[in-house]
XYZ file of C-alpha atoms in Angstrom:
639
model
C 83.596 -24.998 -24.082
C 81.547 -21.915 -24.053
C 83.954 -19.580 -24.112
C 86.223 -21.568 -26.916
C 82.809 -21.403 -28.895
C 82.200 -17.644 -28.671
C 85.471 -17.170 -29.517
C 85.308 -19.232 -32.624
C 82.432 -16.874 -34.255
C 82.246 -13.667 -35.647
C 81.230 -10.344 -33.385
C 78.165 -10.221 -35.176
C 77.513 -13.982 -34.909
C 77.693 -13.137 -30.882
C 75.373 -10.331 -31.149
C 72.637 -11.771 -32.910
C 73.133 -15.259 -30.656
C 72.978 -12.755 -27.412
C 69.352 -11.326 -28.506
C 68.146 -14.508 -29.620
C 69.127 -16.515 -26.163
C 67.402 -13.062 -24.185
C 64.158 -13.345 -26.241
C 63.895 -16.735 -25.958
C 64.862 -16.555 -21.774
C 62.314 -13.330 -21.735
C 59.447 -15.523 -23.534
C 59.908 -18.719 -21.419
C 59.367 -16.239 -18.486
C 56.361 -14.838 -19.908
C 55.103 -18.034 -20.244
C 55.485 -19.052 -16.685
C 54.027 -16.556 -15.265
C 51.098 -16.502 -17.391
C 50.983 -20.486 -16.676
C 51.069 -19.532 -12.928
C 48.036 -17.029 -13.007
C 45.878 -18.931 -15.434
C 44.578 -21.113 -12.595
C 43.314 -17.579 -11.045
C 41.629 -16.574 -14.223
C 37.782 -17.054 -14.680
C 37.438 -19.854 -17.947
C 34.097 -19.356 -19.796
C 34.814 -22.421 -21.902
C 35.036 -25.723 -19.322
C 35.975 -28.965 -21.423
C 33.447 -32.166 -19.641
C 36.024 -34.350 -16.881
C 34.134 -36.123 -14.673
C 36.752 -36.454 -11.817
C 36.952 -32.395 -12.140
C 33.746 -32.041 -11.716
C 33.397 -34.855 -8.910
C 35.906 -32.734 -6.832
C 34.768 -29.142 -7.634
C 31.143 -29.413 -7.835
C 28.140 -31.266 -6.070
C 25.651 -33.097 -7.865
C 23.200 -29.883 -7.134
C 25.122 -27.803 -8.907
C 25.353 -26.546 -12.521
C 29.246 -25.414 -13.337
C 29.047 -21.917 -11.449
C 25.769 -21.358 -11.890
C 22.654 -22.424 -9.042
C 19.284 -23.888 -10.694
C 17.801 -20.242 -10.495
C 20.542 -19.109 -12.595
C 20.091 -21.802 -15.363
C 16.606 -21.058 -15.461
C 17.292 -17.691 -16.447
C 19.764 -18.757 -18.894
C 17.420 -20.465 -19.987
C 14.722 -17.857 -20.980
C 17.324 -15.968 -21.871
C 18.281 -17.958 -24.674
C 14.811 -18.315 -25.870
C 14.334 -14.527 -26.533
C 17.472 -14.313 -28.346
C 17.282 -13.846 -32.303
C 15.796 -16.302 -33.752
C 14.545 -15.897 -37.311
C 12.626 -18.677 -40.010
C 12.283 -18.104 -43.828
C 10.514 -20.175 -46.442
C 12.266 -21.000 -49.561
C 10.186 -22.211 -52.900
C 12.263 -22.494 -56.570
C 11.293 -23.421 -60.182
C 7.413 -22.900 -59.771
C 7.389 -23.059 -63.773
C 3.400 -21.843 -63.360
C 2.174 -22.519 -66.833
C -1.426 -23.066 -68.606
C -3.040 -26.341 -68.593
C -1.495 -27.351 -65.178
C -4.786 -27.025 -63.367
C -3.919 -29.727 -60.577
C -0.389 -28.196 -60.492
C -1.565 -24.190 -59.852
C -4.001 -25.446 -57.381
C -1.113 -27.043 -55.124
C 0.426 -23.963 -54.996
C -2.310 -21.767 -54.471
C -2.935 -24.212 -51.230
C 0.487 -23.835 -50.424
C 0.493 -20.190 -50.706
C -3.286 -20.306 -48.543
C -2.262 -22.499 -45.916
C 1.567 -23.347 -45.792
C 2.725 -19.890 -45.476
C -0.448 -18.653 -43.156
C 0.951 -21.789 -40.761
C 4.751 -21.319 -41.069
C 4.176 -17.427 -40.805
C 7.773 -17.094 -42.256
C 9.722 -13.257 -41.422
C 9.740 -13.608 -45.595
C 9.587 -15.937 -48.161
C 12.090 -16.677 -51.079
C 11.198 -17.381 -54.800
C 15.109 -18.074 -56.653
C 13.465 -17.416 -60.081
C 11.699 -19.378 -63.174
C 7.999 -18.054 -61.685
C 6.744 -18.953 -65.300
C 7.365 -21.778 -67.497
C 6.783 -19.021 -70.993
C 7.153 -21.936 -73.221
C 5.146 -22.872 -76.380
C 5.541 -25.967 -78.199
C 7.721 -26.904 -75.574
C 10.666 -25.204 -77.886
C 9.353 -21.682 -78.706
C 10.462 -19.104 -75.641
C 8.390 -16.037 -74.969
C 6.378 -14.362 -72.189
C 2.992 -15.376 -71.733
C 0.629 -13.053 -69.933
C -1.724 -15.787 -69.001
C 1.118 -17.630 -67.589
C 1.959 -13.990 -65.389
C -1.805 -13.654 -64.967
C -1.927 -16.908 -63.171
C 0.981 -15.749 -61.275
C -0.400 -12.458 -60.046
C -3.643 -14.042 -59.138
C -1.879 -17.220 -56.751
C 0.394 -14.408 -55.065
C -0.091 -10.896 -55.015
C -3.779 -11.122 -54.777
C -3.758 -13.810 -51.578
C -1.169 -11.411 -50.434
C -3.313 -8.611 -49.600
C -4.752 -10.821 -47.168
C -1.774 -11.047 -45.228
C 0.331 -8.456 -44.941
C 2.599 -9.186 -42.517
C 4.166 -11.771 -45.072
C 7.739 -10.538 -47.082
C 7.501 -12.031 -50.189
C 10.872 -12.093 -52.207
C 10.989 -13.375 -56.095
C 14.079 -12.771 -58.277
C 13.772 -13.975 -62.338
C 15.449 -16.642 -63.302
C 15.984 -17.446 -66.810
C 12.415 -18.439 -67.943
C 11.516 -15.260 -66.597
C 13.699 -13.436 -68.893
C 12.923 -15.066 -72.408
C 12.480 -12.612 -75.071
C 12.700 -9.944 -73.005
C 14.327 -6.357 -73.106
C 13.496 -4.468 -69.996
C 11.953 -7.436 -67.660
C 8.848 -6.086 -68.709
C 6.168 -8.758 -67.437
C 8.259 -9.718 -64.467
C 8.341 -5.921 -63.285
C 4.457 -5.491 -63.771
C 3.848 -9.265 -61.965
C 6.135 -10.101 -59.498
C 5.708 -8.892 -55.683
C 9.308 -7.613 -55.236
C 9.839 -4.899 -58.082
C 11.839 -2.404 -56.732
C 15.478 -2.247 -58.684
C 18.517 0.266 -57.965
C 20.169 1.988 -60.528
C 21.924 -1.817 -61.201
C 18.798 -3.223 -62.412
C 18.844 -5.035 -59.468
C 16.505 -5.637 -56.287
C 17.480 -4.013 -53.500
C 18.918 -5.821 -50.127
C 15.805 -6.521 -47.441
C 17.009 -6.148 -43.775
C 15.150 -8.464 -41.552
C 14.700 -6.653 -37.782
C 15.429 -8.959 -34.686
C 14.460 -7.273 -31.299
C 17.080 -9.107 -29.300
C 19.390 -10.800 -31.760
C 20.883 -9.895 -35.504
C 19.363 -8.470 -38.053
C 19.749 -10.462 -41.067
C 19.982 -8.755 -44.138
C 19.018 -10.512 -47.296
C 20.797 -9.732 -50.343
C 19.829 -11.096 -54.278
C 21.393 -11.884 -57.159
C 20.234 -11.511 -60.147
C 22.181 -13.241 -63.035
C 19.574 -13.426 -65.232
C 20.395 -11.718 -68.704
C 20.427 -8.234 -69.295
C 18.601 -8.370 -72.187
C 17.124 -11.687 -72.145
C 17.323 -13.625 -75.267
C 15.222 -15.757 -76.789
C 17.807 -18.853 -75.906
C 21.077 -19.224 -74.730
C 20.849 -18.393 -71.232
C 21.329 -21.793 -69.160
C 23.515 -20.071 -68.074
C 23.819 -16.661 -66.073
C 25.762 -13.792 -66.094
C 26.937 -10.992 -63.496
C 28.364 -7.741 -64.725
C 31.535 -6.395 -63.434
C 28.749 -3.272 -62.301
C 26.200 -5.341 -60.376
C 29.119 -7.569 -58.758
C 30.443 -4.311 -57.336
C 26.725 -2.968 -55.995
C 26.536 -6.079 -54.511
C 29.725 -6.580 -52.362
C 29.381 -2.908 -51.295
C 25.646 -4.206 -50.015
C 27.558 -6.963 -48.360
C 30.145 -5.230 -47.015
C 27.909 -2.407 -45.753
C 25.595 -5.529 -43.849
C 28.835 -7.029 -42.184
C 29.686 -3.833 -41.113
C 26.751 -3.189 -39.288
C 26.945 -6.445 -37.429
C 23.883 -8.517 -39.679
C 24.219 -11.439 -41.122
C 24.152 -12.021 -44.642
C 22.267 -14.594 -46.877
C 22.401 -14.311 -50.497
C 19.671 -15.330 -52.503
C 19.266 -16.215 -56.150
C 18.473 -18.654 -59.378
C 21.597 -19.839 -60.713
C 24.183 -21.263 -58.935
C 27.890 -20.034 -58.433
C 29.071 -23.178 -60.811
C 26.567 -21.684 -64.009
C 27.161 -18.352 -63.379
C 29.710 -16.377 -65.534
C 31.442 -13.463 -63.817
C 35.134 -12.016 -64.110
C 35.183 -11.388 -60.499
C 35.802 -14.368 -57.808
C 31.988 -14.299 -56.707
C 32.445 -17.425 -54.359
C 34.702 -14.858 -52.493
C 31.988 -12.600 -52.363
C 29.511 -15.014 -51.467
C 31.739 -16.286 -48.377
C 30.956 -13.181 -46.588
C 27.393 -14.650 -46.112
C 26.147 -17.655 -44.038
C 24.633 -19.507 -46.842
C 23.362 -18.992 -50.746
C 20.161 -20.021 -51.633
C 19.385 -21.211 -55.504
C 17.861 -23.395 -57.818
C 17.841 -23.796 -61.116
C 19.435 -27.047 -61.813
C 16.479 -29.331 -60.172
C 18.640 -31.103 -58.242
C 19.514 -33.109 -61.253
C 15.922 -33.389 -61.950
C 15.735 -35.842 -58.691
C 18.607 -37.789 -59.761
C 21.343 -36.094 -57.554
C 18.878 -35.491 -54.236
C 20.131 -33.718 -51.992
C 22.391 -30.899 -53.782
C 24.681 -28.779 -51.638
C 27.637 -27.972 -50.983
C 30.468 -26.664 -48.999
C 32.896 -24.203 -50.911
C 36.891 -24.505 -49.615
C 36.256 -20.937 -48.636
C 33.386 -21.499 -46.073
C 30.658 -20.775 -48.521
C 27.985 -23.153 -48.050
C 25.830 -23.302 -51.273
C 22.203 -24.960 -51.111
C 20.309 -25.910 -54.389
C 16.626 -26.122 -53.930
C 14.394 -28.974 -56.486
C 11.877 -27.857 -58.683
C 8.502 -26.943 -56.818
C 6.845 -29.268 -59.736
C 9.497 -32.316 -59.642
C 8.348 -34.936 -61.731
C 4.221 -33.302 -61.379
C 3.512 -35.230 -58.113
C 5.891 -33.835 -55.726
C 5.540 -30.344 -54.425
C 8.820 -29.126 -52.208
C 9.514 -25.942 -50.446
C 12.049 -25.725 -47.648
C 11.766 -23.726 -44.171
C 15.038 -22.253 -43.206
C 16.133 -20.952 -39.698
C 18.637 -18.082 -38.235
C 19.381 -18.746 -34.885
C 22.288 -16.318 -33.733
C 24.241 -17.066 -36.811
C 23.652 -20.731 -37.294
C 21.114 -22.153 -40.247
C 19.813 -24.797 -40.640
C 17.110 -26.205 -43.194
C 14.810 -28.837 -43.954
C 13.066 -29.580 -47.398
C 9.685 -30.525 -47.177
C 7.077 -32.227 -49.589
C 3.653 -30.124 -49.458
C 1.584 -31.172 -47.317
C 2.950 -32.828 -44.736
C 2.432 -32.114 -40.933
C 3.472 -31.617 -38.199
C 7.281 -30.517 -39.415
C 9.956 -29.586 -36.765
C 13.459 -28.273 -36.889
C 15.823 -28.266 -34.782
C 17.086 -24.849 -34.751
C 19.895 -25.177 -31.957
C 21.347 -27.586 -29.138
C 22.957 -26.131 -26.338
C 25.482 -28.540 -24.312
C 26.210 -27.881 -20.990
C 27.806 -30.316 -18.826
C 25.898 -30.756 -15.244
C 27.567 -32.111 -12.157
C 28.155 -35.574 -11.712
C 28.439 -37.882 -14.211
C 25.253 -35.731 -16.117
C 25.013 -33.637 -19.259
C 22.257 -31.323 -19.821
C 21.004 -30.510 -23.461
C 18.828 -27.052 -24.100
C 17.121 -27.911 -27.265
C 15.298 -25.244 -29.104
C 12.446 -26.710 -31.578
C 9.995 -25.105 -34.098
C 6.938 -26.900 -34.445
C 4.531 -26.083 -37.684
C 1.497 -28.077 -37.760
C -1.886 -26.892 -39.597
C -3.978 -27.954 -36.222
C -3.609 -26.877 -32.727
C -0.767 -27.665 -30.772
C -1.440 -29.357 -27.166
C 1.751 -30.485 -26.238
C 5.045 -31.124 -27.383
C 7.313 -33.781 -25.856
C 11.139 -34.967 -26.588
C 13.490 -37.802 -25.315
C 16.637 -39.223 -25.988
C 15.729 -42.565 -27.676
C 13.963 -45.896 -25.679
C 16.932 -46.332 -23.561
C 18.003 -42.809 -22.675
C 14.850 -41.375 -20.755
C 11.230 -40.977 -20.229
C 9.594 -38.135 -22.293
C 10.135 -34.720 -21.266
C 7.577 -31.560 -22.009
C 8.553 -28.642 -23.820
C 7.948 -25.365 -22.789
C 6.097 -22.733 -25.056
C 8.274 -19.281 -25.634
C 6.585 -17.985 -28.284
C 4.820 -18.692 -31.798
C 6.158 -21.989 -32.858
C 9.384 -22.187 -30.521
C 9.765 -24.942 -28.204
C 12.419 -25.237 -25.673
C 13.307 -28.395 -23.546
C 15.918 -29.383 -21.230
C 17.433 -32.626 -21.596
C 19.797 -34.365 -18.721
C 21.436 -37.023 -19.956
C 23.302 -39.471 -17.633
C 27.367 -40.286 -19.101
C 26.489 -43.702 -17.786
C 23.957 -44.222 -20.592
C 25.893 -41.276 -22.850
C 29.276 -40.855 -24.430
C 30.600 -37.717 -22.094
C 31.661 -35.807 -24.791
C 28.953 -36.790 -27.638
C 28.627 -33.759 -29.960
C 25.040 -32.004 -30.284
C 25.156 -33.881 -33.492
C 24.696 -37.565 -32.204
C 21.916 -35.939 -29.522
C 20.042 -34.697 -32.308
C 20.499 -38.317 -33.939
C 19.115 -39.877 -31.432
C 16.002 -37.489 -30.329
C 12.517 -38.330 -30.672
C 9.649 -35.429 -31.021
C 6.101 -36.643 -29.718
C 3.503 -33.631 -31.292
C -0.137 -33.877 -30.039
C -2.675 -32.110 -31.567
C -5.933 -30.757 -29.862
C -7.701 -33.289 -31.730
C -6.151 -35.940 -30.165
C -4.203 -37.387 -32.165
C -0.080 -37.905 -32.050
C 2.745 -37.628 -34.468
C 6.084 -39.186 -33.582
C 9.142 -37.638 -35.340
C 12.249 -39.867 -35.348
C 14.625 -36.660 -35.684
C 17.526 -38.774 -37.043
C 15.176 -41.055 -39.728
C 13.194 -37.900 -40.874
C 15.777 -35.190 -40.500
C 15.562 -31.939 -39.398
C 17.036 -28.936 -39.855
C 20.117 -28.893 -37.451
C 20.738 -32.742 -39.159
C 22.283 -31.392 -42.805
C 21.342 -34.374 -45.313
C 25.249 -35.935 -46.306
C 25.504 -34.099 -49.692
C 25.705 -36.568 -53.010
C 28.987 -36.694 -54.524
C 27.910 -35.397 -57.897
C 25.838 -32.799 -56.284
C 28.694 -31.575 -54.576
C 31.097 -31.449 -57.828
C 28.267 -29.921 -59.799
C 28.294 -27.211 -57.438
C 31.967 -26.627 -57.043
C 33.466 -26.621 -60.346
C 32.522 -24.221 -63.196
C 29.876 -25.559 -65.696
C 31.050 -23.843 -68.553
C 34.905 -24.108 -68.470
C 34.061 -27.888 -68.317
C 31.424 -27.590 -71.435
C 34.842 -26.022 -73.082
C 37.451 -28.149 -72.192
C 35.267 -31.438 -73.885
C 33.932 -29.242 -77.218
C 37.702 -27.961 -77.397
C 39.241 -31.641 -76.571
C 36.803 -32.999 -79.435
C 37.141 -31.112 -82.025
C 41.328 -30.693 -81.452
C 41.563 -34.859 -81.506
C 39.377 -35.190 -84.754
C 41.592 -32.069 -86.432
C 44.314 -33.519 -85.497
C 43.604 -36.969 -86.753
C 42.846 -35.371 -90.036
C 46.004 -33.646 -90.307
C 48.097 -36.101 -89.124
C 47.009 -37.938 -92.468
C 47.258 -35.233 -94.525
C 50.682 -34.835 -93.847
C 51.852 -38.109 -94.271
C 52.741 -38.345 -90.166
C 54.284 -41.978 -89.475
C 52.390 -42.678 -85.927
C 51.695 -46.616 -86.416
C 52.967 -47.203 -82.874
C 50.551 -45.048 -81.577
C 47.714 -45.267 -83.566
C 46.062 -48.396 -86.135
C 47.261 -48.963 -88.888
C 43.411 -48.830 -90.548
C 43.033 -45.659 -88.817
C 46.175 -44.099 -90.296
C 45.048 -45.642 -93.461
C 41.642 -44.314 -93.586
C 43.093 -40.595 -92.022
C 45.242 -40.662 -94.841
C 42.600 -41.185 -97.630
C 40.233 -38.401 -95.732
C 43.346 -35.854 -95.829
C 44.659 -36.560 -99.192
C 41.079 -36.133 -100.972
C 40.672 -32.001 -100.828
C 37.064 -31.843 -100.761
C 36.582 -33.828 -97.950
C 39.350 -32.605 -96.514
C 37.721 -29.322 -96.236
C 34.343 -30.148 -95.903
C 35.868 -31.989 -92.669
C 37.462 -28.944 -91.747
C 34.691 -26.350 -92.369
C 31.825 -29.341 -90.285
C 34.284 -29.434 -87.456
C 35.682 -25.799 -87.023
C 32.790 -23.609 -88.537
C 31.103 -23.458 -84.835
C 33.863 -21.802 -83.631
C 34.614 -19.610 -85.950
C 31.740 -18.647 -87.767
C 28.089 -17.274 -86.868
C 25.373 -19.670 -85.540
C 22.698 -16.951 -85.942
C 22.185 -13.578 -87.307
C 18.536 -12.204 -86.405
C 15.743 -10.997 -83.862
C 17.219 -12.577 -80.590
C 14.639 -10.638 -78.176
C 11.739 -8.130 -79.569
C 12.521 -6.471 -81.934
C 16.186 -5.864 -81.573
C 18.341 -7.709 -83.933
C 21.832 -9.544 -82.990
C 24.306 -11.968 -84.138
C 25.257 -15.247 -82.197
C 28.791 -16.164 -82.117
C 30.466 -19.021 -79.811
C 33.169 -16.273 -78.878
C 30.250 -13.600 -78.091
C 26.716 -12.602 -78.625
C 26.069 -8.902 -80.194
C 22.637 -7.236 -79.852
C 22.425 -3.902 -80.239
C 24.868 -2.062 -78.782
C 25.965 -4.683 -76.671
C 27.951 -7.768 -75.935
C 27.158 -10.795 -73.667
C 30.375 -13.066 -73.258
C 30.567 -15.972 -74.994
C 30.424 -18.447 -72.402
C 26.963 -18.206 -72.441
C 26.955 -20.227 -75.684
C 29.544 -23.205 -74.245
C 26.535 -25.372 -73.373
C 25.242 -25.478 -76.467
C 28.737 -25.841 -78.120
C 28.960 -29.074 -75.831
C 25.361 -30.134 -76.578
C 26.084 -29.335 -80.640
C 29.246 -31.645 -80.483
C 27.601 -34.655 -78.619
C 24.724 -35.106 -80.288
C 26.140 -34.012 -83.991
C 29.626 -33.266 -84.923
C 31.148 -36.208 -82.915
C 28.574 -39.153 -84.235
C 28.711 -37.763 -87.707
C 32.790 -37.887 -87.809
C 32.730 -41.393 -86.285
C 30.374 -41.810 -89.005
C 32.709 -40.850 -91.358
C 35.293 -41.651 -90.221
C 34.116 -45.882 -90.148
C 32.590 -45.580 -93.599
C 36.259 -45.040 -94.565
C 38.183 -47.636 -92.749
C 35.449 -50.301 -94.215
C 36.221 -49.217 -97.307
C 39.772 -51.105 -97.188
C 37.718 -54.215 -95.320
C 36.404 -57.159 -97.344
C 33.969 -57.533 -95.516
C 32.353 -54.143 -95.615
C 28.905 -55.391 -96.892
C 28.120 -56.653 -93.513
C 28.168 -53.800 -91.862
C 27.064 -51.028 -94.083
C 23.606 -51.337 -93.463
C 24.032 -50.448 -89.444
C 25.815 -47.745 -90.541
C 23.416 -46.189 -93.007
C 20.898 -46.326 -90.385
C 22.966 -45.131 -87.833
C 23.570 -41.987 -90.067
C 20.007 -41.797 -90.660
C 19.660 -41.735 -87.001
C 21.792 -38.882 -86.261
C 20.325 -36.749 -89.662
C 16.662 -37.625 -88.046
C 17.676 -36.329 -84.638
C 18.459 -32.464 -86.113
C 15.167 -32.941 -87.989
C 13.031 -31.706 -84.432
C 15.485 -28.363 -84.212
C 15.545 -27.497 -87.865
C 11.601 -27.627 -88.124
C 11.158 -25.267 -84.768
C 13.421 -23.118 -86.576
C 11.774 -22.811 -89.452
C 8.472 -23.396 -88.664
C 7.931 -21.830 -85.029
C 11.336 -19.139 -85.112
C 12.782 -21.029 -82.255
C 16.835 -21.032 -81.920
C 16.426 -22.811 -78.812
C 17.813 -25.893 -79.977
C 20.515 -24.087 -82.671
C 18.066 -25.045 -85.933
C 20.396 -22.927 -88.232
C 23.578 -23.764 -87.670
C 22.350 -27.158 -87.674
C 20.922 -27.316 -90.728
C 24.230 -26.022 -91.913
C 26.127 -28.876 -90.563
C 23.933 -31.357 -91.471
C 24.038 -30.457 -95.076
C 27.858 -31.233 -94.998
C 27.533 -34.103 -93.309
C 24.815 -35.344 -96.259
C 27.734 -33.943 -98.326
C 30.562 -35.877 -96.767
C 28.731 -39.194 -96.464
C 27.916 -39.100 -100.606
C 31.503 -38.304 -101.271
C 33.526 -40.588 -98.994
C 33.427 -44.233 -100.224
């Protein structure tokens, strides 16, 4: 059959069969032989089997290794690089706050003197610089405040790295960062504008090498800067500082105030950001406490952490302590004060003779007394407590045998740490039990909230877009449709066609529709001093001051925020007025809508006045005024 077969194909049908068959005979080979010597090899990586294990190994012995050797594993490991940072976000330090400045002025006395952090983090919005709670500008007693509660407790303690970045309260009416350069700790900028990357030395681990980014705008404007933006310039400084870090074997962590999903940037920065172990921000407050906690893991590997407002909700003061060990971090938020706090930094498995697993758990212990002792166990049912041994300043290290009678063999570190108990006594006397898997710690990552995970991931203003764009397209269309005479009864009412079609047939409303519903998009919402003295023009599609453009995305919040609280109500509005008109019973409802319009004109009221009174464009005063002078128009008018 063989032969019949190979006769029946072509000569190059043969040839390429023949080498095909030989690789295939040549890999199978391979394979045997490799399959043959494998048992020969040393394996560093030994999955748990307790009937291996029963016929290898006594119960005396650990894998290859004798007691003596574990021990020095042991201490080993507890030398290696192991680094803890502090994190604090959205301090919003502002006058009149006395209760507010003290707390962190205690924080900054004690916390940090405790925690003795290898540097501490400040992602942005140091100062409130608010007036009126609508007019933005520096305030040098805000800075003053600032200056006194760091720099000046500073020069107490030396040894501490203190590392702010601006965020955008930072940046409000300002040209060259001005008050943030002569306040803030950490002033020294490239030729980016930027602050330079800080290189953390470990003796017998990785160095990690911090890098920030600064979004903030470049120059800051007096509003419109919810959002952040990253030059095509800076982006490029900074992935040469990243790939310069990797490169020399340190890990990365990238530091800054906005988030990826409110930062606008040509370039794919998430990409950029992947090549670090984490990215620290704030900004959004976590949803001002409503979406607690907010982080996120990127399809790429980037894991993104939003910190809450140091001042959430004036009664809560949070901070978070964040640990390197060997590459992994972890991190636990904390409410100030509130001792003893441990983390779990790392949780070494090893499995351990018969039917026994042993655990090397690594701890750091901050408490504001003296530490006596420091015991773990497993739970009431796994164990009696065990001591940990002191390395050095707050690391703790225990060893943890767990029987696989009592124990899932192959639990992951994860359900250990679930299950672990931390029993801190203090020289005074007194105990504090930790329940690791009730309060948390830092090798137990909180479950991230939905919301605070889709926040994170998608991009803030291409959503803002796609509504303001939907919006204003449906209520256009609407218009024309009846205009035109359409027929679309099967799709739409037939007292909506009706009342489309008297809209679109009378001109002046007609237009007046138009210009209320497309004139933010077309036209300018502002033309004036947007920071200083330098004078710009505000457009949705792009913001000119000076010599220079910001992108226009910066503006798509307030496009979103100028549609949902104006355009859209006054159109439905309108639009209702007009369909009651061919109703009978119209006088029924045309009080509730005269006060609903009255509503909606009263609402712009607050923005025009700061406009015109205080020179605020926070809340778009001119262009509103604009639109809400049509509207009065359009409501006279349509009958």
């Amino acid at each position: 059959m063989a032969s019949l077969w190979l006769r029946a194909i072509t000569p190059r049908g043969r040839k390429i069969y023949l080498v095909t068959a030989t690789g295939l005979f040549l890999l199978s080979i391979s394979l045997l032989i490799i399959r043959s010597l494998s048992g020969k090899l040393p394996i560093r990586h030994l999955e748990f089997n307790e009937g291996f294990y029963q016929s290898q190994y006594s119960e005396s012995s650990y894998l290859q290794y004798s007691r003596k050797d574990w021990e020095e594993k042991i201490n080993k490991d507890s030398q290696r690089g192991l680094v803890w940072l502090v994190q604090i976000s959205d301090i919003h330090l502002h006058m009149g706050a006395v209760e507010e400045v003290q707390h962190f002025q205690e924080f900054v006395d004690d916390a940090i003197t405790i925690i003795k952090p290898a540097a501490v983090l400040v992602t942005g919005d140091l100062t409130n610089s608010k007036t009126y709670g609508v007019k933005l500008a520096q305030l040098p007693q805000e800075w003053s405040i600032y200056q006194r509660s760091v720099k000046d407790r500073l020069a107490l303690n030396n040894s501490t790295l203190w590392l702010d970045i601006a965020g955008n309260h930072d940046n409000f009416d300002e040209v060259k960062q001005a008050h943030f350069k002569a306040h803030a700790v950490q002033v020294d900028f490239g030729k980016s504008r930027t602050a330079k990357a800080t290189v953390i030395r470990s003796i017998h681990g990785q160095n990690i090498t911090l890098l920030p980014l600064d979004a903030s705008l470049k120059p800051g404007i007096r509003a419109y800067n919810f959002l952040g933006y990253l030059p095509d310039e800076e982006f490029k400084d900074l992935l040469n500082a990243a790939q310069e870090a990797r490169t020399k074997g340190n890990i990365v962590l990238f530091y800054g105030h906005y988030p990826t999903s409110t930062i606008v940037s040509s370039k794919d920065l998430r990409k950029l950001l992947a090549m670090g172990s984490a990215y620290l921000c704030g900004h959004l407050h976590t949803g001002f406490g409503f979406i607690d906690p907010m982080w996120t893991r990127h399809p790429n590997g980037l894991m993104e952490v939003e910190l809450a407002d140091w001042f959430h909700n004036h009664s809560i003061f949070r901070y978070r302590i964040m640990s390197v060990d060997n590459g992994q971090v972890t991190w636990l938020d904390i409410t100030h004060p509130s001792w003893p706090v441990v983390i779990v930094s790392s949780v070494g498995r090893y499995p351990k003779g018969q039917a026994s697993i042993r655990y090397i758990v690594r701890l750091l212990v901050f408490t504001n007394e003296e530490i006596s002792a420091v015991s773990v166990r497993v739970d009431d049912n796994l164990g009696h407590w065990i001591a940990c041994k002191h390395k050095y300043g707050p690391l703790y290290t225990a060893t943890v045998d767990v029987q696989t009678d009592s124990w899932e063999p192959h639990a992951k570190e994860d359900d250990f740490v679930k299950n672990l108990q931390v029993l801190v006594g203090n020289s005074s006397g007194s105990k504090t039990l930790l329940r690791i898997g009730m309060e948390g710690a830092g090798f137990l990552r909180p479950q991230p909230s939905y919301f605070g995970s889709l926040i994170l991931s998608i991009k803030l203003h291409d959503v803002f877009l796609v509504i303001y764009v939907t919006g204003v397209g449906t209520c256009c269309l609407l218009l024309l449709l009846g205009k035109y005479q359409v027929r679309c009864d099967t799709v739409i009412p037939k007292r909506m066609v009706g009342a489309s079609s008297s809209l679109g047939n009378n001109h002046t409303v007609f237009v007046l529709l138009l210009t209320f519903l497309l004139y933010p998009s077309i036209g300018p919402w502002y033309i004036g001093h947007l920071a200083k003295d330098h004078f710009g023009a505000v457009f949705m599609w792009g913001i000119f001051i000076d010599s220079s453009m910001l992108p226009g995305e910066l503006t798509y919040p307030d496009a979103f925020f100028l549609w949902i609280t104006l355009q859209m109500p006054i159109f439905i509005v309108i639009f209702i007025k007009k369909m009651l008109s061919f109703d009978s019973t119209r006088h029924r409802c045309g009080r509730w809508l005269t006060g609903c319009m009255m509503v909606i004109i009263g609402f712009q009221l607050p923005s025009i006045f700061a406009w015109l009174v205080l020179d605020s464009i926070l809340l778009n005063g001119p262009i509103r005024l604009l639109l809400t002078i049509i509207a009065i128009s359009l409501w006279k008018r349509v009958q």
